[in-house]
Coordinates of C-alpha atoms and ligand atoms in Angstrom, one line a residue:
X1 CA 0.0 0.0 0.0
X2 CA 1.3 3.5 -0.9
X3 CA 2.2 5.6 2.1
X4 CA -0.3 8.4 1.9
X5 CA 1.2 10.1 4.9
X6 CA 4.4 11.2 3.1
X7 CA 4.3 14.9 2.9
X8 CA 7.1 16.7 0.9
X9 CA 7.3 19.2 3.8
X10 CA 9.4 22.1 3.0
X11 CA 8.6 23.2 6.5
X12 CA 11.1 22.2 9.2
X13 CA 10.3 22.0 12.9
X14 CA 12.0 25.3 13.9
X15 CA 10.4 27.2 11.0
X16 CA 6.9 25.9 12.1
X17 CA 7.5 26.8 15.7
X18 CA 8.6 30.3 14.7
X19 CA 5.2 30.9 12.9
X20 CA 3.8 32.1 16.2
X21 CA 5.7 33.7 19.0
X22 CA 3.7 33.3 22.3
X23 CA 6.0 35.8 24.1
X24 CA 5.0 38.6 21.8
X25 CA 1.8 37.5 20.2
X26 CA 3.3 37.8 16.7
X27 CA 1.6 35.5 14.1
X28 CA 3.0 34.9 10.7
X29 CA 0.1 35.3 8.1
X30 CA 1.5 32.6 5.8
X31 CA -0.4 30.1 8.0
X32 CA -3.6 31.2 6.3
X33 CA -2.4 30.7 2.7
X34 CA 0.5 28.3 2.4
X35 CA -0.5 25.1 0.5
X36 CA 2.3 23.0 2.1
X37 CA 1.2 24.1 5.6
X38 CA -2.3 23.1 4.7
X39 CA -1.2 19.6 3.6
X40 CA 0.7 19.3 6.9
X41 CA -2.4 20.3 8.8
X42 CA -4.4 17.5 7.2
X43 CA -1.7 15.0 8.1
X44 CA -0.6 16.1 11.5
X45 CA -3.7 17.7 13.0
X46 CA -6.8 16.2 11.4
X47 CA -5.6 12.6 10.7
X48 CA -3.8 12.5 14.0
X49 CA -6.4 14.0 16.3
X50 CA -9.8 13.0 17.5
X51 CA -12.5 14.5 15.2
X52 CA -16.2 15.0 16.1
X53 CA -18.4 12.7 14.0
X54 CA -22.0 12.9 15.2
X55 CA -24.2 12.5 18.3
X56 CA -25.6 9.1 19.2
X57 CA -29.1 10.5 18.7
X58 CA -28.4 11.0 15.0
X59 CA -27.8 7.2 14.4
X60 CA -30.0 5.4 17.0
X61 CA -30.8 2.3 14.8
X62 CA -29.0 -0.4 12.9
X63 CA -28.1 0.9 9.5
X64 CA -28.4 4.6 10.4
X65 CA -25.5 6.5 9.0
X66 CA -24.1 10.1 8.9
X67 CA -21.5 11.3 6.5
X68 CA -18.7 13.4 7.9
X69 CA -15.0 14.3 7.3
X70 CA -11.7 13.8 9.0
X71 CA -9.8 16.6 7.3
X72 CA -10.5 15.9 3.6
X73 CA -11.1 12.2 4.2
X74 CA -14.9 11.6 3.8
X75 CA -16.2 9.0 6.3
X76 CA -19.4 7.1 6.8
X77 CA -20.4 6.9 10.5
X78 CA -22.7 3.9 10.7
X79 CA -24.3 1.8 13.4
X80 CA -24.2 -1.9 12.4
X81 CA -26.4 -4.8 13.3
X82 CA -24.6 -5.4 16.6
X83 CA -25.1 -1.8 17.7
X84 CA -21.5 -1.0 17.1
X85 CA -20.6 2.4 15.6
X86 CA -18.2 2.1 12.7
X87 CA -16.3 4.9 11.0
X88 CA -15.6 3.8 7.4
X89 CA -13.7 5.7 4.8
X90 CA -16.2 6.5 2.0
X91 CA -14.0 5.3 -0.8
X92 CA -14.4 2.0 -2.7
X93 CA -11.4 -0.3 -2.6
X94 CA -11.8 -1.0 -6.4
X95 CA -11.4 2.4 -8.1
X96 CA -12.0 4.7 -5.1
X97 CA -15.5 5.9 -6.0
X98 CA -17.5 7.4 -3.1
X99 CA -19.9 4.7 -2.0
X100 CA -22.4 6.7 -0.1
X101 CA -23.7 9.9 -1.7
X102 CA -26.5 10.9 0.8
X103 CA -25.6 13.0 3.8
X104 CA -27.5 10.8 6.2
X105 CA -30.0 7.9 6.1
X106 CA -30.4 4.2 6.7
X107 CA -28.9 1.4 4.7
X108 CA -28.7 -2.3 4.7
X109 CA -25.3 -2.2 3.0
X110 CA -23.3 0.1 0.8
X111 CA -23.2 -0.7 -2.9
X112 CA -20.8 1.1 -5.2
X113 CA -22.4 2.9 -8.1
X114 CA -19.4 2.2 -10.5
X115 CA -19.1 -1.6 -10.7
X116 CA -21.4 -2.8 -7.9
X117 CA -19.1 -3.9 -5.1
X118 CA -21.2 -4.3 -2.0
X119 CA -20.0 -3.6 1.6
X120 CA -21.6 -4.6 4.9
X121 CA -22.3 -2.0 7.6
X122 CA -19.0 -3.0 9.3
X123 CA -17.0 -2.4 6.2
X124 CA -16.6 -6.0 5.1
X125 CA -16.7 -6.6 1.3
X126 CA -19.6 -9.0 0.9
X127 CA -20.4 -8.8 -2.9
X128 CA -18.3 -8.6 -6.0
X129 CA -20.1 -8.9 -9.4
X130 CA -18.3 -11.4 -11.7
X131 CA -16.3 -12.9 -8.9
X132 CA -16.6 -16.4 -10.5
X133 CA -16.6 -15.5 -14.2
X134 CA -14.3 -12.5 -14.6
X135 CA -12.0 -12.9 -11.6
X136 CA -12.2 -16.7 -12.2
X137 CA -12.6 -17.1 -8.4
X138 CA -9.1 -15.6 -8.0
X139 CA -9.9 -12.7 -5.6
X140 CA -9.8 -12.5 -1.9
X141 CA -12.8 -10.4 -0.6
X142 CA -11.5 -10.4 2.9
X143 CA -8.5 -8.3 1.9
X144 CA -10.6 -5.5 0.3
X145 CA -13.0 -4.3 3.0
X146 CA -13.4 -0.6 3.6
X147 CA -10.7 1.2 5.5
X148 CA -11.7 2.2 9.0
X149 CA -10.8 4.8 11.5
X150 CA -8.2 3.5 13.9
X151 CA -10.2 4.4 17.0
X152 CA -13.8 5.3 17.6
X153 CA -15.2 6.4 21.0
X154 CA -17.9 8.6 22.5
X155 CA -18.3 10.9 25.5
X156 CA -21.7 11.9 26.7
X157 CA -23.1 10.5 23.5
X158 CA -20.8 12.6 21.3
X159 CA -18.9 10.3 18.9
X160 CA -15.3 11.0 17.8
X161 CA -12.8 9.2 15.6
X162 CA -9.1 9.3 14.8
X163 CA -7.2 7.8 11.9
X164 CA -4.1 7.4 14.2
X165 CA -3.7 4.1 16.2
X166 CA -1.2 5.9 18.4
X167 CA -3.6 8.6 19.5
X168 CA -4.3 8.5 23.3
X169 CA -7.8 7.4 24.4
X170 CA -10.5 9.9 23.7
X171 CA -11.0 10.6 27.5
X172 CA -7.3 11.5 27.8
X173 CA -7.2 13.5 24.6
X174 CA -10.2 15.6 25.8
X175 CA -8.7 16.1 29.3
X176 CA -10.6 18.0 31.9
X177 CA -11.1 21.1 29.7
X178 CA -12.4 19.2 26.6
X179 CA -14.7 17.2 28.9
X180 CA -15.9 20.4 30.5
X181 CA -16.6 21.8 27.1
X182 CA -18.8 18.8 26.1
X183 CA -20.3 18.8 29.6
X184 CA -21.6 22.3 28.9
X185 CA -23.7 20.9 26.1
X186 CA -25.2 18.2 28.4
X187 CA -25.3 20.3 31.6
X188 CA -29.1 20.3 31.8
X189 CA -29.4 16.6 31.2
X190 CA -29.2 14.2 28.2
X191 CA -29.5 15.9 24.8
X192 CA -30.3 15.1 21.2
X193 CA -29.1 16.6 18.0
X194 CA -32.1 17.7 15.8
X195 CA -32.3 16.7 12.2
X196 CA -31.2 19.3 9.7
X197 CA -27.5 20.2 9.8
X198 CA -27.0 23.7 8.4
X199 CA -24.0 23.7 6.1
X200 CA -22.3 26.6 4.3
X201 CA -18.9 27.5 2.9
X202 CA -17.1 30.7 3.8
X203 CA -14.0 31.8 1.9
X204 CA -11.8 31.8 4.9
X205 CA -9.0 29.8 6.5
X206 CA -10.4 27.4 9.1
X207 CA -8.1 28.8 11.8
X208 CA -9.4 32.4 11.6
X209 CA -12.9 31.0 12.3
X210 CA -11.6 29.0 15.3
X211 CA -9.7 32.1 16.5
X212 CA -13.0 34.0 16.4
X213 CA -14.7 31.9 19.0
X214 CA -12.3 33.1 21.6
X215 CA -12.6 36.7 20.3
X216 CA -15.0 38.7 22.6
X217 CA -13.3 41.9 21.5
X218 CA -15.2 42.1 18.2
X219 CA -18.7 41.4 19.7
X220 CA -20.0 44.9 20.4
X221 CA -18.4 46.4 17.4
X222 CA -18.8 43.8 14.6
X223 CA -22.2 42.7 15.7
X224 CA -23.6 46.2 16.4
X225 CA -26.1 45.8 13.6
X226 CA -27.3 42.4 14.9
X227 CA -27.7 44.0 18.3
X228 CA -29.7 46.8 16.9
X229 CA -32.3 44.5 15.5
X230 CA -33.3 43.6 19.1
X231 CA -33.1 39.9 18.4
X232 CA -30.0 39.6 20.7
X233 CA -29.0 41.8 23.6
X234 CA -25.3 41.5 23.5
X235 CA -24.7 43.7 26.6
X236 CA -26.5 41.0 28.6
X237 CA -24.2 38.4 27.2
X238 CA -20.8 40.0 27.0
X239 CA -19.7 41.1 30.5
X240 CA -16.3 42.5 29.2
X241 CA -14.7 42.9 32.6
X242 CA -15.7 39.5 33.9
X243 CA -14.2 37.0 31.5
X244 CA -12.9 33.5 32.2
X245 CA -10.4 31.7 29.9
X246 CA -9.7 28.1 30.6
X247 CA -6.8 26.4 28.8
X248 CA -6.5 22.6 28.3
X249 CA -3.9 20.2 27.2
X250 CA -3.5 19.7 23.4
X251 CA -5.1 23.1 22.6
X252 CA -8.6 22.8 24.0
X253 CA -9.9 26.0 25.4
X254 CA -13.0 27.8 26.8
X255 CA -13.2 31.6 26.5
X256 CA -15.8 34.2 27.2
X257 CA -17.9 35.6 30.0
X258 CA -17.4 34.0 33.4
X259 CA -19.4 34.1 36.6
X260 CA -17.1 35.6 39.3
X261 CA -16.1 33.0 41.9
X262 CA -17.9 34.8 44.9
X263 CA -21.1 34.8 42.9
X264 CA -20.7 31.2 41.9
X265 CA -20.2 30.3 45.6
X266 CA -23.6 31.8 46.3
X267 CA -25.2 30.0 43.4
X268 CA -23.8 26.8 44.7
X269 CA -25.9 27.2 47.8
X270 CA -29.2 27.1 45.8
X271 CA -31.3 24.0 45.3
X272 CA -32.2 23.2 41.7
X273 CA -35.7 24.5 42.3
X274 CA -34.4 27.8 43.5
X275 CA -32.1 28.0 40.5
X276 CA -35.1 27.6 38.2
X277 CA -36.8 30.5 40.0
X278 CA -33.8 32.8 39.8
X279 CA -33.4 31.9 36.1
X280 CA -36.7 33.6 35.3
X281 CA -35.0 36.9 36.0
X282 CA -31.8 36.2 34.0
X283 CA -30.9 36.0 30.3
X284 CA -29.7 32.4 30.8
X285 CA -31.1 29.4 32.7
X286 CA -28.9 28.6 35.7
X287 CA -27.3 25.2 35.5
X288 CA -28.4 22.5 37.9
X289 CA -26.1 21.4 40.7
X290 CA -25.1 18.2 38.8
X291 CA -23.4 20.4 36.1
X292 CA -20.4 20.7 38.4
X293 CA -19.8 16.9 38.0
X294 CA -19.6 17.4 34.2
X295 CA -17.8 20.8 34.0
X296 CA -15.8 21.0 37.2
X297 CA -15.9 23.8 39.8
X298 CA -14.3 26.3 37.5
X299 CA -15.8 25.1 34.2
X300 CA -19.3 25.6 35.7
X301 CA -18.5 29.3 36.0
X302 CA -18.0 29.7 32.2
X303 CA -20.7 31.3 30.1
X304 CA -18.4 31.3 27.1
X305 CA -17.5 29.2 24.2
X306 CA -15.5 25.9 24.4
X307 CA -13.4 24.6 21.5
X308 CA -12.4 21.0 21.2
X309 CA -9.1 21.2 19.3
X310 CA -8.9 21.6 16.5
X311 CA -12.3 22.5 15.1
X312 CA -15.4 21.7 17.2
X313 CA -17.0 24.8 18.6
X314 CA -19.7 24.5 21.3
X315 CA -21.6 27.7 21.4
X316 CA -22.7 29.6 24.4
X317 CA -24.5 27.3 26.8
X318 CA -24.2 24.4 24.5
X319 CA -27.2 25.0 22.2
X320 CA -25.3 24.6 19.0
X321 CA -22.2 22.8 17.8
X322 CA -20.2 24.0 14.8
X323 CA -17.6 22.0 12.9
X324 CA -15.1 24.1 10.9
X325 CA -14.1 21.7 8.1
X326 CA -11.1 22.7 6.1
X327 CA -11.5 22.9 2.3
X328 CA -8.1 24.1 1.3
X329 CA -6.2 27.0 2.9
X330 CA -8.8 29.5 1.6
X331 CA -12.2 27.9 2.3
X332 CA -14.0 26.4 5.3
X333 CA -17.2 24.4 5.4
X334 CA -19.2 25.2 8.5
X335 CA -21.6 22.6 9.8
X336 CA -24.1 23.7 12.4
X337 CA -25.7 21.1 14.7
X338 CA -28.7 22.1 16.9
X339 CA -28.8 20.6 20.4
X340 CA -31.7 20.4 22.7
X341 CA -32.5 18.6 26.0
X342 CA -34.0 15.2 25.2
X343 CA -37.2 16.0 27.0
X344 CA -38.1 19.1 25.0
X345 CA -41.5 18.9 23.3
X346 CA -41.9 19.8 19.6
X347 CA -42.8 23.4 20.4
X348 CA -39.8 23.9 22.6
X349 CA -37.6 22.3 19.9
X350 CA -39.0 24.7 17.3
X351 CA -38.1 27.6 19.5
X352 CA -34.5 26.4 19.8
X353 CA -34.3 25.9 16.0
X354 CA -35.6 29.4 15.4
X355 CA -33.0 31.0 17.7
X356 CA -30.3 28.8 16.3
X357 CA -31.2 29.7 12.7
X358 CA -31.2 33.4 13.4
X359 CA -28.0 33.5 15.4
X360 CA -25.4 31.4 13.5
X361 CA -25.4 29.4 10.3
X362 CA -25.9 30.8 6.8
X363 CA -29.0 32.8 7.8
X364 CA -27.6 33.8 11.2
X365 CA -27.2 37.5 12.0
X366 CA -23.9 37.0 13.8
X367 CA -22.3 34.7 11.3
X368 CA -22.9 37.1 8.4
X369 CA -20.9 39.7 10.2
X370 CA -18.2 37.3 11.1
X371 CA -17.9 35.6 7.8
X372 CA -17.2 38.8 5.9
X373 CA -14.4 39.7 8.3
X374 CA -12.8 36.2 8.2
X375 CA -13.0 36.1 4.4
X376 CA -11.3 39.5 4.0
X377 CA -8.6 38.6 6.6
X378 CA -7.9 35.4 4.6
X379 CA -8.0 37.1 1.2
X380 CA -5.4 39.7 2.3
X381 CA -3.1 36.9 3.4
X382 CA -2.5 36.1 -0.3
X383 CA -0.9 39.4 -1.1
X384 CA 2.9 39.1 -1.2
X385 CA 3.4 42.3 0.8
X386 CA 0.2 42.1 3.0
X387 CA 1.2 38.6 4.2
X388 CA 4.6 39.9 5.3
X389 CA 2.8 42.0 7.9
X390 CA 2.2 39.9 11.1
X391 CA -1.0 39.5 13.0
X392 CA -1.0 41.1 16.4
X393 CA -2.3 38.9 19.3
X394 CA -1.0 41.0 22.2
X395 CA -4.1 41.8 24.2
X396 CA -3.6 41.1 28.0
X397 CA -0.2 39.6 27.4
X398 CA 1.8 39.7 30.7
X399 CA -1.1 41.2 32.7
X400 CA -2.9 38.1 34.1
X401 CA -2.4 35.1 36.2
X402 CA -3.1 31.5 35.1
X403 CA -4.2 29.3 38.0
X404 CA -3.6 25.5 37.9
X405 CA -6.8 23.5 37.8
X406 CA -7.0 20.1 39.6
X407 CA -7.3 18.2 36.3
X408 CA -4.3 19.8 34.6
X409 CA -5.9 22.8 32.9
X410 CA -5.4 26.4 33.8
X411 CA -7.9 29.2 34.5
X412 CA -7.5 32.9 33.9
X413 CA -10.0 35.4 35.4
X414 CA -9.6 38.5 33.3
X415 CA -11.3 41.1 31.1
X416 CA -11.6 40.8 27.3
X417 CA -8.2 39.4 26.2
X418 CA -6.4 37.3 23.6
X419 CA -5.2 34.5 25.9
X420 CA -7.4 31.9 24.2
X421 CA -6.1 32.8 20.7
X422 CA -2.5 32.6 21.9
X423 CA -3.1 29.2 23.3
X424 CA -4.7 28.1 20.1
X425 CA -1.9 29.1 17.9
X426 CA 0.8 27.9 20.2
X427 CA -0.8 24.5 20.4
X428 CA -1.3 24.6 16.6
X429 CA 2.5 25.1 16.0
X430 CA 3.3 22.2 18.3
X431 CA 0.8 19.8 16.6
X432 CA 2.2 20.8 13.2
X433 CA 5.9 20.5 14.3
X434 CA 5.6 17.0 15.9
X435 CA 6.2 14.1 13.5
X436 CA 4.0 11.6 15.4
X437 CA 2.1 11.2 18.7
X438 CA 5.3 10.2 20.6
X439 CA 6.9 13.5 19.5
X440 CA 3.7 15.5 20.3
X441 CA 3.3 13.9 23.7
X442 CA 6.9 14.7 24.6
X443 CA 7.0 18.2 23.1
X444 CA 3.7 20.0 23.6
X445 CA 3.3 22.7 26.2
X446 CA 1.3 22.1 29.3
X447 CA -1.3 24.9 30.0
X448 CA 0.7 27.8 31.4
X449 CA 0.7 28.6 35.1
X450 CA 1.5 31.9 36.7
X451 CA 2.0 35.1 34.8
X452 CA 0.5 34.9 31.2
Ligands
FES1 S1 -15.1 1.7 -8.1 FE1 -16.4 0.8 -6.7 S2 -16.9 -1.1 -7.7 FE2 -15.5 -0.2 -9.0
FE2_2 FE1 -18.9 37.0 16.0

């Protein structure tokens, strides 16, 4: 088998690490445009890491499938007859044709539209037209099953997969901060993902979209028009002087408004019934006491946005998930998943869908503002001279204190800052510079402690 992992890489370790300087916040803009960097990202970040596939509620029955991507590798996430969830590469072992063309559905098996090879739900090749007459019986079906993800696992019903057998278990990869991020989505109880994933393409590099989820600096300015419609009241959400940034191993992070610790201490005294009462006077529903088990004592103070590195954004209070799927250095496909508590009735679900549709996604007020800015930032990175001008990620640098969390993460109570972005790009250089998981485990930075 050809080694598909060989990348010509003109980029050496030291050059990659110099693309972002955490001590000054200087970021080299070639990271948004360089084709060789993009190829390395596919190999060393997406194929190596754990990628979000779907939620268990999207594939409850045998034969249910959902199409997703690991980088540019298209995969079929499918529940087989034994209840097992398989992640199969959607490429026929004969001439590479895509087997499954629908975005989701239910199948008994997957038949290739080119010459009719037939694959079982676990990826085994079970039918080959002409096996006796044309192959003269001289063909071993057992050697030509679909390729599979090396590891598949779930946490709180959210399925992830990696193509790298050396990747640590999902639980360890997520760490306390990644688990707190997913915990935010399930903080009120079990959830489901509603049918109808909103998908659109923005002409931007995927990293500028990820950078943005930690960016609370742009909110009042960039989204002033959305605010003026009255559909959202950003002042009630933003709290610029009460921000909490939580940094986790391997680049996970949570950034945005945070409940100050003394206030959280008071909230912790309330029963769940009392929390429901208080919530009636607040823009958000207070989380139940059990949320602390999922999010930790610090995580539960966050009213911000988690990112599971590299590209899974959990929006404010976990009502939407967004995957930022890379489509070359200059384009990103955004997939919006709408999440609701399992017990919501149809009317409540409709209300969630309405809010979700109006906030983010192709029709969302906020994403239309953001998309234009990301697109122009990316476009300018193609200019020979423009891209020689570094990005500036200096806000708050040297002015805050990172406090160690019991699970290994670090928490920073601050005002609006760029700590989250600096952690993102620092982790990104380390993933990209490492040649395999052994290298990455040995040479990635732990979340910073002390002055940041
Ligand atoms: S390409 Fe799939 S059967 Fe030939
Ligand atoms: Fe925004």
